[in-house]
Structures are given as structure tokens and as C-alpha cells.
CSV table of C-alpha atoms in Angstrom, one decimal:
chain,number,residue,atom,x,y,z
A,1,UNK,CA,0.0,0.0,0.0
A,2,UNK,CA,1.2,3.5,-0.9
A,3,UNK,CA,0.4,6.5,1.3
A,4,UNK,CA,0.5,9.8,-0.6
A,5,UNK,CA,-0.2,13.3,0.6
A,6,UNK,CA,-3.5,14.8,-0.5
A,7,UNK,CA,-3.2,17.6,-3.1
A,8,UNK,CA,-5.6,20.4,-4.1
A,9,UNK,CA,-8.1,19.7,-6.8
A,10,UNK,CA,-8.8,23.4,-7.7
A,11,UNK,CA,-7.4,23.2,-11.2
A,12,UNK,CA,-9.7,20.2,-12.0
A,13,UNK,CA,-12.8,21.6,-10.4
A,14,UNK,CA,-12.7,25.0,-11.9
A,15,UNK,CA,-13.0,23.4,-15.3
A,16,UNK,CA,-16.6,22.6,-14.5
A,17,UNK,CA,-17.4,26.2,-13.2
A,18,UNK,CA,-15.6,28.2,-15.9
A,19,UNK,CA,-18.2,30.6,-17.6
A,20,UNK,CA,-18.5,30.7,-21.3
A,21,UNK,CA,-17.3,33.9,-23.0
A,22,UNK,CA,-19.8,36.2,-24.6
A,23,UNK,CA,-20.0,36.0,-28.4
A,24,UNK,CA,-20.3,39.3,-30.4
A,25,UNK,CA,-20.0,37.8,-33.9
A,26,UNK,CA,-22.9,37.3,-36.2
A,27,UNK,CA,-24.8,34.1,-35.4
A,28,UNK,CA,-23.4,31.1,-37.3
A,29,UNK,CA,-25.5,28.3,-38.6
A,30,UNK,CA,-26.0,25.5,-36.0
A,31,UNK,CA,-23.4,22.7,-36.2
A,32,UNK,CA,-24.6,19.2,-37.0
A,33,UNK,CA,-26.0,17.4,-34.1
A,34,UNK,CA,-23.3,15.4,-32.3
A,35,UNK,CA,-24.1,11.9,-31.0
A,36,UNK,CA,-25.3,12.1,-27.4
A,37,UNK,CA,-22.8,10.7,-24.9
A,38,UNK,CA,-24.0,8.2,-22.3
A,39,UNK,CA,-25.0,9.7,-19.0
A,40,UNK,CA,-22.1,10.4,-16.6
A,41,UNK,CA,-23.8,9.0,-13.5
A,42,UNK,CA,-25.1,5.5,-14.1
A,43,UNK,CA,-26.5,5.1,-10.6
A,44,UNK,CA,-26.5,7.3,-7.5
A,45,UNK,CA,-27.8,5.7,-4.4
A,46,UNK,CA,-27.8,6.4,-0.7
A,47,UNK,CA,-28.0,3.5,1.7
A,48,UNK,CA,-28.8,3.3,5.4
A,49,UNK,CA,-28.5,0.0,7.3
A,50,UNK,CA,-27.9,-1.8,4.0
A,51,UNK,CA,-31.1,-0.5,2.4
A,52,UNK,CA,-31.5,2.1,-0.3
A,53,UNK,CA,-33.2,5.2,1.1
A,54,UNK,CA,-32.7,7.7,-1.7
A,55,UNK,CA,-31.7,8.0,-5.3
A,56,UNK,CA,-30.4,11.6,-5.6
A,57,UNK,CA,-30.4,13.4,-9.0
A,58,UNK,CA,-27.0,15.0,-8.5
A,59,UNK,CA,-23.7,14.5,-6.7
A,60,UNK,CA,-24.3,17.5,-4.5
A,61,UNK,CA,-27.6,16.1,-3.3
A,62,UNK,CA,-26.1,12.7,-2.5
A,63,UNK,CA,-23.4,14.5,-0.5
A,64,UNK,CA,-26.0,16.4,1.5
A,65,UNK,CA,-27.4,13.0,2.7
A,66,UNK,CA,-24.0,12.2,4.2
A,67,UNK,CA,-23.8,15.6,5.9
A,68,UNK,CA,-27.1,14.9,7.5
A,69,UNK,CA,-26.0,11.4,8.7
A,70,UNK,CA,-22.4,10.3,8.2
A,71,UNK,CA,-23.3,6.7,9.0
A,72,UNK,CA,-25.1,6.4,5.6
A,73,UNK,CA,-23.3,5.1,2.5
A,74,UNK,CA,-23.3,6.8,-0.9
A,75,UNK,CA,-22.5,4.6,-3.9
A,76,UNK,CA,-21.9,6.5,-7.1
A,77,UNK,CA,-21.4,4.7,-10.4
A,78,UNK,CA,-19.8,6.7,-13.2
A,79,UNK,CA,-19.2,5.8,-16.9
A,80,UNK,CA,-16.3,7.6,-18.8
A,81,UNK,CA,-16.6,10.9,-17.0
A,82,UNK,CA,-15.1,14.1,-18.4
A,83,UNK,CA,-12.1,15.5,-16.5
A,84,UNK,CA,-14.0,18.6,-15.3
A,85,UNK,CA,-16.9,16.4,-14.1
A,86,UNK,CA,-14.7,14.0,-12.2
A,87,UNK,CA,-12.7,17.0,-10.8
A,88,UNK,CA,-15.9,18.5,-9.4
A,89,UNK,CA,-16.8,15.1,-7.9
A,90,UNK,CA,-13.3,14.7,-6.4
A,91,UNK,CA,-13.5,18.1,-4.8
A,92,UNK,CA,-16.9,17.3,-3.3
A,93,UNK,CA,-15.6,14.0,-1.7
A,94,UNK,CA,-12.1,15.2,-1.1
A,95,UNK,CA,-10.5,12.6,-3.4
A,96,UNK,CA,-6.7,12.6,-3.8
A,97,UNK,CA,-5.5,14.4,-7.0
A,98,UNK,CA,-3.0,11.8,-8.1
A,99,UNK,CA,-5.7,9.1,-8.0
A,100,UNK,CA,-8.1,11.3,-9.9
A,101,UNK,CA,-5.5,11.9,-12.6
A,102,UNK,CA,-5.1,8.1,-13.0
A,103,UNK,CA,-8.9,7.7,-13.2
A,104,UNK,CA,-9.1,10.4,-15.9
A,105,UNK,CA,-6.2,9.0,-18.0
A,106,UNK,CA,-7.2,5.4,-17.6
A,107,UNK,CA,-4.9,2.7,-19.2
A,108,UNK,CA,-3.5,1.9,-15.7
A,109,UNK,CA,-2.3,-1.4,-14.4
A,110,UNK,CA,-4.2,-3.1,-11.6
A,111,UNK,CA,-3.1,-1.6,-8.3
A,112,UNK,CA,-4.1,-0.7,-4.8
A,113,UNK,CA,-3.1,2.5,-3.0
A,114,UNK,CA,-4.1,4.2,0.3
A,115,UNK,CA,-4.4,8.0,0.5
A,116,UNK,CA,-5.1,8.7,4.1
A,117,UNK,CA,-8.6,7.5,4.7
A,118,UNK,CA,-9.3,6.9,1.0
A,119,UNK,CA,-8.5,3.7,-0.9
A,120,UNK,CA,-7.9,3.8,-4.6
A,121,UNK,CA,-8.1,0.5,-6.5
A,122,UNK,CA,-7.7,-0.2,-10.2
A,123,UNK,CA,-9.0,-3.5,-11.6
A,124,UNK,CA,-8.9,-5.1,-15.1
A,125,UNK,CA,-12.1,-6.9,-16.0
A,126,UNK,CA,-12.2,-9.4,-18.8
A,127,UNK,CA,-14.9,-11.1,-20.8
A,128,UNK,CA,-14.7,-13.7,-23.6
A,129,UNK,CA,-16.5,-12.8,-26.9
A,130,UNK,CA,-17.7,-16.1,-28.4
A,131,UNK,CA,-18.4,-14.7,-31.9
A,132,UNK,CA,-15.0,-13.1,-32.3
A,133,UNK,CA,-13.2,-15.8,-30.2
A,134,UNK,CA,-11.2,-13.1,-28.4
A,135,UNK,CA,-10.9,-11.6,-25.0
A,136,UNK,CA,-12.1,-8.0,-24.3
A,137,UNK,CA,-10.6,-6.2,-21.4
A,138,UNK,CA,-12.2,-3.4,-19.4
A,139,UNK,CA,-10.8,-1.0,-16.8
A,140,UNK,CA,-12.4,-0.1,-13.5
A,141,UNK,CA,-11.4,2.5,-10.9
A,142,UNK,CA,-12.7,2.5,-7.3
A,143,UNK,CA,-12.5,5.3,-4.7
A,144,UNK,CA,-13.5,4.0,-1.3
A,145,UNK,CA,-14.0,6.1,1.9
A,146,UNK,CA,-15.6,5.4,5.2
A,147,UNK,CA,-19.1,6.3,3.9
A,148,UNK,CA,-18.8,6.4,0.2
A,149,UNK,CA,-17.9,4.2,-2.8
A,150,UNK,CA,-17.3,5.7,-6.2
A,151,UNK,CA,-16.8,3.5,-9.2
A,152,UNK,CA,-15.5,4.8,-12.6
A,153,UNK,CA,-15.8,2.5,-15.6
A,154,UNK,CA,-14.0,3.1,-18.9
A,155,UNK,CA,-15.6,0.1,-20.8
A,156,UNK,CA,-18.8,-1.9,-21.0
A,157,UNK,CA,-17.5,-4.5,-18.6
A,158,UNK,CA,-17.8,-5.3,-15.8
A,159,UNK,CA,-21.6,-5.0,-15.3
A,160,UNK,CA,-21.8,-3.3,-11.9
A,161,UNK,CA,-25.5,-3.2,-12.0
A,162,UNK,CA,-25.6,-6.9,-11.2
A,163,UNK,CA,-23.2,-6.3,-8.2
A,164,UNK,CA,-25.4,-3.6,-7.0
A,165,UNK,CA,-28.5,-5.8,-7.2
A,166,UNK,CA,-26.8,-8.6,-5.4
A,167,UNK,CA,-25.8,-6.3,-2.5
A,168,UNK,CA,-29.2,-4.7,-2.3
A,169,UNK,CA,-30.7,-8.2,-2.0
A,170,UNK,CA,-28.4,-8.8,1.0
A,171,UNK,CA,-28.8,-5.8,3.3
A,172,UNK,CA,-26.8,-7.5,6.0
A,173,UNK,CA,-23.8,-7.6,3.7
A,174,UNK,CA,-24.2,-4.1,2.3
A,175,UNK,CA,-24.6,-2.8,5.9
A,176,UNK,CA,-20.9,-3.5,6.4
A,177,UNK,CA,-20.1,-0.4,4.4
A,178,UNK,CA,-17.7,0.4,1.5
A,179,UNK,CA,-15.6,-2.7,2.3
A,180,UNK,CA,-18.6,-4.8,1.3
A,181,UNK,CA,-18.8,-2.9,-2.0
A,182,UNK,CA,-15.1,-3.5,-2.6
A,183,UNK,CA,-15.4,-7.2,-1.9
A,184,UNK,CA,-18.5,-7.6,-4.1
A,185,UNK,CA,-16.8,-5.9,-7.0
A,186,UNK,CA,-13.6,-7.9,-6.6
A,187,UNK,CA,-15.7,-11.1,-6.5
A,188,UNK,CA,-17.6,-10.1,-9.7
A,189,UNK,CA,-14.4,-9.3,-11.5
A,190,UNK,CA,-12.7,-12.5,-10.5
A,191,UNK,CA,-15.9,-14.6,-11.3
A,192,UNK,CA,-15.8,-13.0,-14.8
A,193,UNK,CA,-12.4,-14.5,-15.4
A,194,UNK,CA,-13.9,-18.1,-15.3
A,195,UNK,CA,-15.6,-17.9,-18.8
A,196,UNK,CA,-12.4,-16.3,-20.2
A,197,UNK,CA,-10.4,-19.2,-18.9
A,198,UNK,CA,-12.8,-21.7,-20.4
A,199,UNK,CA,-12.8,-19.8,-23.7
A,200,UNK,CA,-9.0,-19.7,-23.9
A,201,UNK,CA,-8.8,-23.4,-23.0
A,202,UNK,CA,-11.2,-24.2,-25.9
A,203,UNK,CA,-9.2,-22.0,-28.3
A,204,UNK,CA,-5.9,-23.8,-27.3
A,205,UNK,CA,-7.6,-27.2,-28.0
A,206,UNK,CA,-8.6,-26.0,-31.5
A,207,UNK,CA,-5.1,-24.7,-32.2
A,208,UNK,CA,-3.6,-28.0,-31.2
A,209,UNK,CA,-5.9,-29.7,-33.8
A,210,UNK,CA,-5.0,-27.1,-36.4
A,211,UNK,CA,-1.2,-27.6,-35.8
A,212,UNK,CA,-1.3,-31.3,-36.4
A,213,UNK,CA,-3.6,-30.8,-39.4
A,214,UNK,CA,-1.1,-28.6,-41.0
A,215,UNK,CA,-3.3,-25.4,-41.2
A,216,UNK,CA,-1.1,-22.7,-42.8
A,217,UNK,CA,-2.7,-19.9,-40.8
A,218,UNK,CA,-2.2,-21.5,-37.3
A,219,UNK,CA,1.0,-19.6,-36.6
A,220,UNK,CA,-0.7,-16.3,-36.7
A,221,UNK,CA,-3.5,-17.5,-34.4
A,222,UNK,CA,-1.0,-18.9,-31.9
A,223,UNK,CA,0.7,-15.5,-31.8
A,224,UNK,CA,-2.6,-13.6,-31.4
A,225,UNK,CA,-3.8,-16.0,-28.6
A,226,UNK,CA,-0.4,-15.7,-26.9
A,227,UNK,CA,-0.8,-12.0,-26.7
A,228,UNK,CA,-4.3,-12.3,-25.3
A,229,UNK,CA,-3.0,-14.8,-22.6
A,230,UNK,CA,-0.2,-12.4,-21.7
A,231,UNK,CA,-2.6,-9.5,-21.4
A,232,UNK,CA,-4.9,-11.6,-19.3
A,233,UNK,CA,-2.0,-12.6,-17.1
A,234,UNK,CA,-1.2,-8.9,-16.6
A,235,UNK,CA,-4.8,-8.3,-15.6
A,236,UNK,CA,-5.1,-11.2,-13.2
A,237,UNK,CA,-1.6,-11.7,-11.6
A,238,UNK,CA,-1.4,-8.3,-9.8
A,239,UNK,CA,-4.7,-9.2,-8.0
A,240,UNK,CA,-2.7,-11.6,-5.8
A,241,UNK,CA,-0.7,-8.7,-4.3
A,242,UNK,CA,-3.8,-6.4,-4.2
A,243,UNK,CA,-5.8,-8.9,-2.3
A,244,UNK,CA,-3.0,-9.5,0.1
A,245,UNK,CA,-2.7,-5.8,0.8
A,246,UNK,CA,-6.5,-5.4,1.2
A,247,UNK,CA,-6.6,-8.5,3.6
A,248,UNK,CA,-3.8,-6.9,5.6
A,249,UNK,CA,-5.8,-3.7,5.9
A,250,UNK,CA,-8.9,-5.6,6.9
A,251,UNK,CA,-7.0,-7.3,9.6
A,252,UNK,CA,-5.4,-4.0,10.8
A,253,UNK,CA,-8.6,-2.0,10.9
A,254,UNK,CA,-10.7,-4.9,12.3
A,255,UNK,CA,-13.1,-5.3,9.4
A,256,UNK,CA,-15.9,-7.8,9.9
A,257,UNK,CA,-14.7,-11.4,10.0
A,258,UNK,CA,-17.3,-12.5,7.4
A,259,UNK,CA,-15.8,-10.0,4.9
A,260,UNK,CA,-12.3,-11.3,5.6
A,261,UNK,CA,-13.4,-14.9,5.0
A,262,UNK,CA,-15.2,-13.8,1.8
A,263,UNK,CA,-12.0,-12.1,0.6
A,264,UNK,CA,-10.0,-15.2,1.3
A,265,UNK,CA,-12.3,-17.1,-1.0
A,266,UNK,CA,-11.7,-14.5,-3.7
A,267,UNK,CA,-8.0,-15.0,-3.2
A,268,UNK,CA,-8.3,-18.7,-3.7
A,269,UNK,CA,-10.1,-18.1,-7.0
A,270,UNK,CA,-7.4,-15.7,-8.1
A,271,UNK,CA,-4.7,-18.2,-7.4
A,272,UNK,CA,-6.5,-20.8,-9.5
A,273,UNK,CA,-6.9,-18.3,-12.4
A,274,UNK,CA,-3.3,-17.3,-12.3
A,275,UNK,CA,-2.1,-20.9,-12.3
A,276,UNK,CA,-4.3,-21.7,-15.3
A,277,UNK,CA,-3.1,-18.6,-17.2
A,278,UNK,CA,0.5,-19.5,-16.5
A,279,UNK,CA,-0.2,-23.1,-17.7
A,280,UNK,CA,-1.8,-21.6,-20.9
A,281,UNK,CA,1.3,-19.5,-21.5
A,282,UNK,CA,3.6,-22.5,-21.2
A,283,UNK,CA,1.3,-24.6,-23.3
A,284,UNK,CA,1.2,-22.1,-26.1
A,285,UNK,CA,5.0,-21.8,-26.0
A,286,UNK,CA,5.2,-25.6,-26.4
A,287,UNK,CA,2.6,-25.5,-29.2
A,288,UNK,CA,4.6,-22.9,-31.0
A,289,UNK,CA,7.7,-25.0,-30.7
A,290,UNK,CA,5.9,-28.1,-32.0
A,291,UNK,CA,4.4,-26.0,-34.9
A,292,UNK,CA,7.8,-24.7,-35.8
A,293,UNK,CA,9.2,-28.3,-35.8
A,294,UNK,CA,6.3,-29.6,-38.0
A,295,UNK,CA,6.7,-26.7,-40.4
A,296,UNK,CA,10.5,-27.4,-40.6
A,297,UNK,CA,9.7,-31.1,-41.2
A,298,UNK,CA,7.3,-30.2,-44.0
A,299,UNK,CA,9.8,-27.9,-45.6
A,300,UNK,CA,12.5,-30.5,-45.4
A,301,UNK,CA,10.1,-33.0,-47.0
A,302,UNK,CA,9.4,-30.6,-49.8
A,303,UNK,CA,13.1,-29.9,-50.3
A,304,UNK,CA,13.8,-33.6,-50.4
A,305,UNK,CA,11.1,-34.2,-53.0
A,306,UNK,CA,12.4,-31.3,-55.1
A,307,UNK,CA,15.9,-32.7,-54.8
A,308,UNK,CA,14.8,-36.1,-55.9
A,309,UNK,CA,13.0,-34.6,-58.8
A,310,UNK,CA,16.0,-32.6,-59.7
A,311,UNK,CA,18.3,-35.7,-59.5
A,312,UNK,CA,15.8,-37.7,-61.7
A,313,UNK,CA,15.7,-34.8,-64.2
A,314,UNK,CA,19.5,-34.7,-64.2
A,315,UNK,CA,19.7,-38.5,-65.0
A,316,UNK,CA,17.3,-37.9,-67.9
A,317,UNK,CA,19.4,-35.0,-69.2
A,318,UNK,CA,22.6,-37.2,-69.0
A,319,UNK,CA,21.0,-39.9,-71.0
A,320,UNK,CA,19.7,-37.5,-73.7
A,321,UNK,CA,23.2,-35.8,-73.8
A,322,UNK,CA,24.9,-39.2,-74.2
A,323,UNK,CA,22.7,-40.3,-77.1
A,324,UNK,CA,23.0,-36.9,-78.7
A,325,UNK,CA,26.8,-37.2,-78.5
A,326,UNK,CA,26.7,-40.8,-80.0
A,327,UNK,CA,24.6,-39.7,-82.9
A,328,UNK,CA,26.6,-36.6,-83.4
A,329,UNK,CA,29.7,-38.5,-84.7
A,330,UNK,CA,28.1,-40.2,-87.7
A,331,UNK,CA,26.1,-37.1,-88.4
A,332,UNK,CA,29.3,-35.1,-88.6
A,333,UNK,CA,31.0,-37.5,-91.0
A,334,UNK,CA,27.9,-37.7,-93.2
A,335,UNK,CA,27.6,-33.9,-93.2
A,336,UNK,CA,31.2,-33.4,-94.2
A,337,UNK,CA,31.1,-35.9,-97.1
A,338,UNK,CA,27.6,-34.7,-98.1
A,339,UNK,CA,28.9,-31.3,-99.1
A,340,UNK,CA,29.6,-32.5,-102.8
A,341,UNK,CA,32.9,-30.7,-103.3
A,342,UNK,CA,34.9,-32.0,-106.3
A,343,UNK,CA,38.3,-31.9,-104.6
A,344,UNK,CA,38.0,-34.0,-101.4
A,345,UNK,CA,40.3,-36.7,-99.9
A,346,UNK,CA,39.2,-40.3,-100.6
A,347,UNK,CA,36.3,-39.0,-102.7
A,348,UNK,CA,37.1,-41.3,-105.6
A,349,UNK,CA,38.6,-44.1,-103.4
A,350,UNK,CA,36.8,-47.4,-104.0
A,351,UNK,CA,36.9,-48.3,-100.2
A,352,UNK,CA,35.8,-44.7,-99.1
A,353,UNK,CA,32.2,-45.6,-98.5
A,354,UNK,CA,32.7,-48.7,-96.4
A,355,UNK,CA,35.5,-47.0,-94.5
A,356,UNK,CA,33.2,-44.0,-93.7
A,357,UNK,CA,30.5,-46.3,-92.5
A,358,UNK,CA,33.0,-48.2,-90.4
A,359,UNK,CA,34.4,-45.0,-88.9
A,360,UNK,CA,30.9,-43.8,-88.0
A,361,UNK,CA,30.0,-47.2,-86.4
A,362,UNK,CA,33.3,-47.3,-84.6
A,363,UNK,CA,33.1,-43.8,-83.1
A,364,UNK,CA,29.5,-44.4,-82.0
A,365,UNK,CA,30.4,-47.7,-80.3
A,366,UNK,CA,33.4,-46.1,-78.6
A,367,UNK,CA,31.2,-43.2,-77.3
A,368,UNK,CA,28.6,-45.7,-76.2
A,369,UNK,CA,31.2,-47.7,-74.2
A,370,UNK,CA,32.5,-44.5,-72.5
A,371,UNK,CA,29.1,-43.3,-71.5
A,372,UNK,CA,28.0,-46.7,-70.4
A,373,UNK,CA,31.0,-47.0,-68.1
A,374,UNK,CA,30.3,-43.6,-66.6
A,375,UNK,CA,26.7,-44.6,-66.0
A,376,UNK,CA,25.2,-42.0,-68.3
A,377,UNK,CA,23.4,-44.8,-70.2
């Protein structure tokens, strides 16, 4: 746990109160209508003794309920708030500036920090998309005080409305305060990991089949799935340290024993998830090695077949070359004496014709013997 000094939030809060400048220019045509952004406050509830007693319309109104009775609990659910809007809320509830900056920027790693009496927790939710066969990650920021819980979502998951309904159906649990909200959200995030683990396991089984089937596109899928597993590991693994720090704080500040036992159950689930994810990472590494080996074997087989074809082609070329050379000798003699010149040696010799035939046959036989001995024929 990190303890940081609180800082002023004036710079952030004034963004919400800054008046618009007066315009003196001629009126311009109205701009095209922009798409409406989803409401900042998803839910705003005040609880007393674990039961909802009010649903205020504004942040200031919900804070007034706490001023009237500090024993109440305010739970604000926000979705992608603007910096000025979150700055005004932070000033209202005296939230630490550094944590607010993290919540505005998002893209944070899971972590747990303590700023005086305020806890700041960043969680990474995950859900498996069956249609796309991929994992979608969401980011959740929690500000927890003695009598308030503020959740800031930057994605569609996790669905905190289900968490809220669960706690509202168990007033005895919600009565335990913001620690109960923290436990329920942690439990929901970790439970959401189970379908992801099942989906990744199914994808790995399919990849193993594709590897031994020789699918040419399997290497890319192995790489993409390995990246998802690594990102999932970065989301789940830090929860081990976060839960240990939260459990230590629960022990130190004497939080209800039931909550501490619930938190230990969440810790057990996190350990199981992290072990499975690590096993996935090692399994994908082995699959990638096997795939590389099989690809190399297929390439070697193709090279061997090409080499055998080249050797066979070379043998045919040698045979053709040998017979061409054998036939070339008599062709050369016949061509020379077929030129019909009057002044040629042995042209009028009575044994010239049989000697020419004998020479052609003799040279051909000699070349045949040479090529035969060399294995060309």
C-alpha cells in the first residue's frame, strides 16, 4: 500500500465552473448534431443500514445526505466521466488528486493505494467474446471512503448493476459499508475470469488440432492467442498482491470477519486463475515450438522431394546428352562428305564408302562404351 499526501483539486474543479465567453460575432449556422454521450452517472444511491433510502439526482444532493447522517453510505457509479466532471466530484468528496488523474487518463495497471482514509483500486475486468473468439478487457477505478464508494468505468465490462442488485438483495452484507462494495466488485471481476479461462482453453484445443492438421494460418492464431494470454496474465496476476494488501488492511482495521473470509475465498479463485493462465502461456509456448518443428519437417520433405525430382531430371538429361553425342559423330561424318565438293580426300577411293560407315559405327560404339562405363546410359 502506498500512502500519498492529498493535493488540491482546484485546477480540475474550476474546469466545471468556468463561464462561457460572450460572443459578439454574427450568429453562425448551427453545427450538425453530435451523438449524445451516455449519462455520466449510471446510478447514484444512498444506503442506510444496508437499504437504499434515496436515489439523488446530483452529486451534491447525495453528499447532503452524508452531511445529515455520516453513517449512511453513498455509492456513485460513473461511466467515462469528463475531467471537469470528475474533478468537481473529487472536490466534493475530497479525493486525492493523483488518483483522480489516474482515473481520468485510464490505461492503468491493476493496483491498490491508500491515500489517508481513501482507498484507490484499479482493476482489469475481462470477458470472452464467443463470436470473435477473443478476450475483451475493461478498466475499473474505485474510490472508497468510510461512507462512500465511487466506481469509474471506462468500458462496458464489468456490469456493476448486477453487483449492486446482489448487495441490495443482501442488506446485512451491504450494511458492512464500503468494504462490502469492494469485496462484491472484486468477487464479480474474478468470477468474470472463469468464462475467459474456459474460452481460452477451448481455443488452445482448437489450435492443437490445427497444428497437427497442417493449417497454414495457425502460426498467426498462436501468436494472437499468446498476446491475449499475456494481457490476461497482466490483468489477473497483480490481484494476488492487491488482495493480500487489502486483507492486511482488513486485519489491521478490524473489518468484519465474514468479509475477511469472503475475501480469502476470492484470493483462492485468483490463485486458481493465475495458475491456469500460466499453464496456458507455457502450453502455447510448447505448441509454437511443435508447430515450428512440424513446419520445418514439412519444408525438409518438400526440399527432399524437389531434390529427388532434380536428380531424376539430371539423369534424364545425361541420357539425352549421351545419345546426342553418340549420334553426333556419324552425323558429322555424313555432313562433311555430303557437301559434294569435287576436290575432297578419298572422294574417288573405292573403299571410301565402307571406311566411312566403319568409322561412324566405330566412333559411335566407342562413345557408347565410354558413356556406359560412366553410368550415363
